[in-house]
mmCIF file of N, CA and C in Angstrom:
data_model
loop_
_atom_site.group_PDB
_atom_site.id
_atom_site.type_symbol
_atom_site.label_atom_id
_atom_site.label_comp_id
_atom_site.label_asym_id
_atom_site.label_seq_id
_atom_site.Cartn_x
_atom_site.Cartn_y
_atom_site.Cartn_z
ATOM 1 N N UNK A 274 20.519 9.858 -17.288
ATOM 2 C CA UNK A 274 19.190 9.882 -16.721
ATOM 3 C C UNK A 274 19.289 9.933 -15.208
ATOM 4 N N UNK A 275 18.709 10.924 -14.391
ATOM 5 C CA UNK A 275 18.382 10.787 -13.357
ATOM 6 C C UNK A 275 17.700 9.703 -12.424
ATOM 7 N N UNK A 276 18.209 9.049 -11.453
ATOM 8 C CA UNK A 276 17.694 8.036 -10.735
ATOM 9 C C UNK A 276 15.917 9.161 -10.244
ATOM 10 N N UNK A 277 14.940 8.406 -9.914
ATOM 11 C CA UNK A 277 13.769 8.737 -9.393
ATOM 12 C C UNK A 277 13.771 8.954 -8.167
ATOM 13 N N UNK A 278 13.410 10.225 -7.493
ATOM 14 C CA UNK A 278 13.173 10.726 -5.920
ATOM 15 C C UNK A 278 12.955 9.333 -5.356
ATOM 16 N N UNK A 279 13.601 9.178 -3.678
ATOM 17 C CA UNK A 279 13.079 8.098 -2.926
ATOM 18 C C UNK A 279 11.786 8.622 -2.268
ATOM 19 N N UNK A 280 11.109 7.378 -1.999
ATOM 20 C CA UNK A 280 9.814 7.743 -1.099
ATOM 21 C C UNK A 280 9.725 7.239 -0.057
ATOM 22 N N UNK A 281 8.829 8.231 0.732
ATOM 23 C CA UNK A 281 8.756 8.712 1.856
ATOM 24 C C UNK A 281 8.168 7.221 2.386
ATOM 25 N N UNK A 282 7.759 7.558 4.066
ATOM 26 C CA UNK A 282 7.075 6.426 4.478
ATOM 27 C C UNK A 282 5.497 5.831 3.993
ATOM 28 N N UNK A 283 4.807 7.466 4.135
ATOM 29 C CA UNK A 283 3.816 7.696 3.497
ATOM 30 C C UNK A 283 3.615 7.444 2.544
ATOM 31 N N UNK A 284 4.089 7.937 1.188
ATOM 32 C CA UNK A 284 4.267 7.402 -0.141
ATOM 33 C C UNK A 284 4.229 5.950 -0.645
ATOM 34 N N UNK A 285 4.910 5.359 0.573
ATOM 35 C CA UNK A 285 5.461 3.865 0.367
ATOM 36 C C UNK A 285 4.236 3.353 0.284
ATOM 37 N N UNK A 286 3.410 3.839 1.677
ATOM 38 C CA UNK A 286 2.118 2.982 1.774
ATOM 39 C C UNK A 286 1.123 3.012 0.721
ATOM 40 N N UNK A 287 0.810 4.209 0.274
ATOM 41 C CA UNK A 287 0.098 4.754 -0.770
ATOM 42 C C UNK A 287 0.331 3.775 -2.121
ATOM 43 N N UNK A 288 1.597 3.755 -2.368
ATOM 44 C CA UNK A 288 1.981 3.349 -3.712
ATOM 45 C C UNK A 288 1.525 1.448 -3.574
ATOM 46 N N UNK A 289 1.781 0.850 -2.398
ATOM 47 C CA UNK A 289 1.340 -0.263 -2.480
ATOM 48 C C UNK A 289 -0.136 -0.680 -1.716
ATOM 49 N N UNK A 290 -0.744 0.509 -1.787
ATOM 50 C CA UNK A 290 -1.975 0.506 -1.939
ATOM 51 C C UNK A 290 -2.627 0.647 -3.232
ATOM 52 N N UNK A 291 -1.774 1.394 -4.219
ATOM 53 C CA UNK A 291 -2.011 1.446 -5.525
ATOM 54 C C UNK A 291 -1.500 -0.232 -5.999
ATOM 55 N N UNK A 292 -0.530 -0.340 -5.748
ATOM 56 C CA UNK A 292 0.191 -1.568 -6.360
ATOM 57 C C UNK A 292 -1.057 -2.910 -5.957
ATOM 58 N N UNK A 293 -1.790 -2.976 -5.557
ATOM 59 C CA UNK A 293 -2.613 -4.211 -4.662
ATOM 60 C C UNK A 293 -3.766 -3.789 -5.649
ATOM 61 N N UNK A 294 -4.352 -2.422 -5.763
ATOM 62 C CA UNK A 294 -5.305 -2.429 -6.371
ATOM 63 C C UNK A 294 -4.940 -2.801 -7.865
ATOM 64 N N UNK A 295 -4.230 -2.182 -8.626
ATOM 65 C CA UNK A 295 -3.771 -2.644 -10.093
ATOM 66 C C UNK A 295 -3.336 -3.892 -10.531
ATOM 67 N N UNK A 296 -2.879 -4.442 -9.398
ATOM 68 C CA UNK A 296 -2.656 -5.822 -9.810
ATOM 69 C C UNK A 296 -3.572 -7.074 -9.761
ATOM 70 N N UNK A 297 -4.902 -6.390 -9.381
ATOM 71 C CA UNK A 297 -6.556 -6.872 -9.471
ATOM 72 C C UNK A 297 -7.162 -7.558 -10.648
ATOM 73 N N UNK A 298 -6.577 -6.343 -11.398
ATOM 74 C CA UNK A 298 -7.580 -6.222 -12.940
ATOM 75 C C UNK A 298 -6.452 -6.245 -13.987
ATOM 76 N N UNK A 299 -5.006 -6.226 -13.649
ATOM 77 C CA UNK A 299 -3.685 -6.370 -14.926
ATOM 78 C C UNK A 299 -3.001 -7.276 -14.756
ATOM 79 N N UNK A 300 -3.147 -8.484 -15.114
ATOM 80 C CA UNK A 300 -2.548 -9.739 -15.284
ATOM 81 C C UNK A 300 -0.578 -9.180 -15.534
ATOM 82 N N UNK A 301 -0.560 -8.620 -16.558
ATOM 83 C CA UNK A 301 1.242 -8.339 -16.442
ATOM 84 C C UNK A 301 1.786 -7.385 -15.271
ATOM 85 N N UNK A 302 0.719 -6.608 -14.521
ATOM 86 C CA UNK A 302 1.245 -5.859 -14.004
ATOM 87 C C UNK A 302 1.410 -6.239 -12.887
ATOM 88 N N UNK A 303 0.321 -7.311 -12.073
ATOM 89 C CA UNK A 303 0.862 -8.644 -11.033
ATOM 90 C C UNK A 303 1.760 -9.025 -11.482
ATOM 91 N N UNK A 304 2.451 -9.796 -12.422
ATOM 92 C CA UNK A 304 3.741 -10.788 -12.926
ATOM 93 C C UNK A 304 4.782 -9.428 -12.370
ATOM 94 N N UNK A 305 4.619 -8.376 -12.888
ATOM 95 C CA UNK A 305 5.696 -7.625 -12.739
ATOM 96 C C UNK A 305 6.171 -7.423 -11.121
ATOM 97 N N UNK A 306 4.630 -7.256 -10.702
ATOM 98 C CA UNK A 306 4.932 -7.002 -8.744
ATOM 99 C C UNK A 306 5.770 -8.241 -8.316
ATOM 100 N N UNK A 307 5.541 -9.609 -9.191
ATOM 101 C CA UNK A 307 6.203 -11.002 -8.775
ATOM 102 C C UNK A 307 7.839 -10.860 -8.852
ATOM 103 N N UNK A 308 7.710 -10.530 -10.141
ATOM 104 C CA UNK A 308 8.999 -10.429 -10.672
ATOM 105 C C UNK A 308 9.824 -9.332 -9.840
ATOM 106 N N UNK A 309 9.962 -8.258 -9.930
ATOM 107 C CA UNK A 309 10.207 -7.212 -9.574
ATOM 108 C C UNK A 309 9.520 -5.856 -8.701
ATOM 109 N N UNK A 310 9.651 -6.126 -7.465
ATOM 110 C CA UNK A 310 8.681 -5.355 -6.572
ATOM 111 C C UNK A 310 8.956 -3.862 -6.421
ATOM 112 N N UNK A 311 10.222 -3.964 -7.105
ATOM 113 C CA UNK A 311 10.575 -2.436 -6.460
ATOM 114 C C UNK A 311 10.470 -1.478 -8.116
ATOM 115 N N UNK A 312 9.950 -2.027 -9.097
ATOM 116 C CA UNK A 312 9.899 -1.799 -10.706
ATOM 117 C C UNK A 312 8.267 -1.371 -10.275
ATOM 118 N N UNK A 313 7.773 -2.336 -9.836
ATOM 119 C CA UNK A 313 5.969 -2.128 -9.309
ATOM 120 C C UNK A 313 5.728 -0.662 -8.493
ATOM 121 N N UNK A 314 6.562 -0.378 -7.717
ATOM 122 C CA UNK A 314 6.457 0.649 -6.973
ATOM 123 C C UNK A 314 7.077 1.812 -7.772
ATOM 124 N N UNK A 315 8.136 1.656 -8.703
ATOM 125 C CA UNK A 315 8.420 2.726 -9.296
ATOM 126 C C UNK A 315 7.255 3.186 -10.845
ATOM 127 N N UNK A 316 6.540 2.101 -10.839
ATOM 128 C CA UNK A 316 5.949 2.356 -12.216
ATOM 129 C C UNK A 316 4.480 3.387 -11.615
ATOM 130 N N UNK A 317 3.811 2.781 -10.269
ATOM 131 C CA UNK A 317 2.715 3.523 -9.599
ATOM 132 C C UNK A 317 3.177 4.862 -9.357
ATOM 133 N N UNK A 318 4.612 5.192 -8.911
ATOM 134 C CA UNK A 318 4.672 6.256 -7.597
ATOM 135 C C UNK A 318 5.735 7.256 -8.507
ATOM 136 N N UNK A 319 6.472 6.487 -9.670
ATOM 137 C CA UNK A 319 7.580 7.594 -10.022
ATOM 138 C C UNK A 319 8.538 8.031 -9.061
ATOM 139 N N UNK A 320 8.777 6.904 -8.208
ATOM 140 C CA UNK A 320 9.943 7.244 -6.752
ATOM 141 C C UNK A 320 10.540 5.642 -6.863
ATOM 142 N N UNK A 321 11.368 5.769 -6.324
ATOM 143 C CA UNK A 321 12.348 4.558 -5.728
ATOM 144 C C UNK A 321 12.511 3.842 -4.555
ATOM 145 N N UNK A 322 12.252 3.042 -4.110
ATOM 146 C CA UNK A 322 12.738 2.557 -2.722
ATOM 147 C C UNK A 322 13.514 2.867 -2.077
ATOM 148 N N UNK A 323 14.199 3.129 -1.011
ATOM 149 C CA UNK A 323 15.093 3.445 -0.139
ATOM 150 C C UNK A 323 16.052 2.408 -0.324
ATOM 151 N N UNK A 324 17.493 2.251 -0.971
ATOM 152 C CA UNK A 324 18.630 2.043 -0.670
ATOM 153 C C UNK A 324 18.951 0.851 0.108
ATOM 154 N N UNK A 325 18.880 -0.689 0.053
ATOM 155 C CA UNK A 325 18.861 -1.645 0.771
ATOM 156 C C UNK A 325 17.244 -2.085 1.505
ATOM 157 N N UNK A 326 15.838 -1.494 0.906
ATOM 158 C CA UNK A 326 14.671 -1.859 1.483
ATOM 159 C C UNK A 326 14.556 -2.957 0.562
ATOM 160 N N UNK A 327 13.764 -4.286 1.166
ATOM 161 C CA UNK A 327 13.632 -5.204 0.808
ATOM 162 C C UNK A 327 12.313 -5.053 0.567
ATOM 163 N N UNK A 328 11.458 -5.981 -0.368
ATOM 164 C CA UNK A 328 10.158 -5.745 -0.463
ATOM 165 C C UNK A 328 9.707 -7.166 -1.751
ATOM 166 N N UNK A 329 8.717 -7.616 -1.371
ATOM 167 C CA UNK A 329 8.423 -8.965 -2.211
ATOM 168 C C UNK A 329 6.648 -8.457 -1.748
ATOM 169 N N UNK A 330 6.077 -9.023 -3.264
ATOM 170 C CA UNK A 330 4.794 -9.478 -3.135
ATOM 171 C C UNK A 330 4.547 -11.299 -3.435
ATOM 172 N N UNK A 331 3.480 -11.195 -2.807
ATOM 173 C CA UNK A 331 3.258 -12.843 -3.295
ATOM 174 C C UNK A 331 2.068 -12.475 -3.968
ATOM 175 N N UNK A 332 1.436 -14.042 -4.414
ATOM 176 C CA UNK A 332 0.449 -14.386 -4.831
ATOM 177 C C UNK A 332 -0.525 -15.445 -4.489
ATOM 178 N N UNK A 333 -1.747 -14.958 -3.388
ATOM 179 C CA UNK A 333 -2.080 -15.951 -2.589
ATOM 180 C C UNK A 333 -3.493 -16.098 -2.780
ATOM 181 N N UNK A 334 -3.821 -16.224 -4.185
ATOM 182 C CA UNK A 334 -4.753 -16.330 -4.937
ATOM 183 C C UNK A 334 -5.037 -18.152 -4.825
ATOM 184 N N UNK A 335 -6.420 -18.857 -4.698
ATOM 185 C CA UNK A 335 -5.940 -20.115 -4.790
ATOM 186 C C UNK A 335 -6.174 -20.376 -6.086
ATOM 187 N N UNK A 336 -5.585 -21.770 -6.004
ATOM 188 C CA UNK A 336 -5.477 -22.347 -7.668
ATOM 189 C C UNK A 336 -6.810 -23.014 -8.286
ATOM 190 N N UNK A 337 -7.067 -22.479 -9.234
ATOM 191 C CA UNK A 337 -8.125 -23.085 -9.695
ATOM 192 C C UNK A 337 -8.316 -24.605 -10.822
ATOM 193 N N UNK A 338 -9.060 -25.013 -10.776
ATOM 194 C CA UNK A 338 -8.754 -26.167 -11.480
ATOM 195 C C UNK A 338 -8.773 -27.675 -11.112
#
């Protein structure tokens, strides 16, 4: 299997502009941005991160309860 095209700068932004909106309304698909940020960006964009880019989302939702 072919590794997935890397993305661009542009792309990058795009995709975690997608990634912020989807993880709104999909409970697993936030866990996944938690878990794995660069799986989040490949599942929106069908590209890969650049080679040593670091990248974390949080969750700064407050707690309810």
């Amino acid at each position: 299997m072919d590794d997935p095209p890397i993305l661009t700068e542009d792309e990058l932004r795009s995709a975690v502009r997608q990634v912020f909106k989807r993880a709104q309304t999909d409970w697993e698909f936030r866990q996944l941005c938690l878990s794995d940020p660069a799986a989040a960006i490949r599942q929106v964009s069908g590209k890969s991160l650049p080679s040593g880019f670091a990248l974390q989302f949080t969750d700064t939702r407050e707690s309810v309860g």
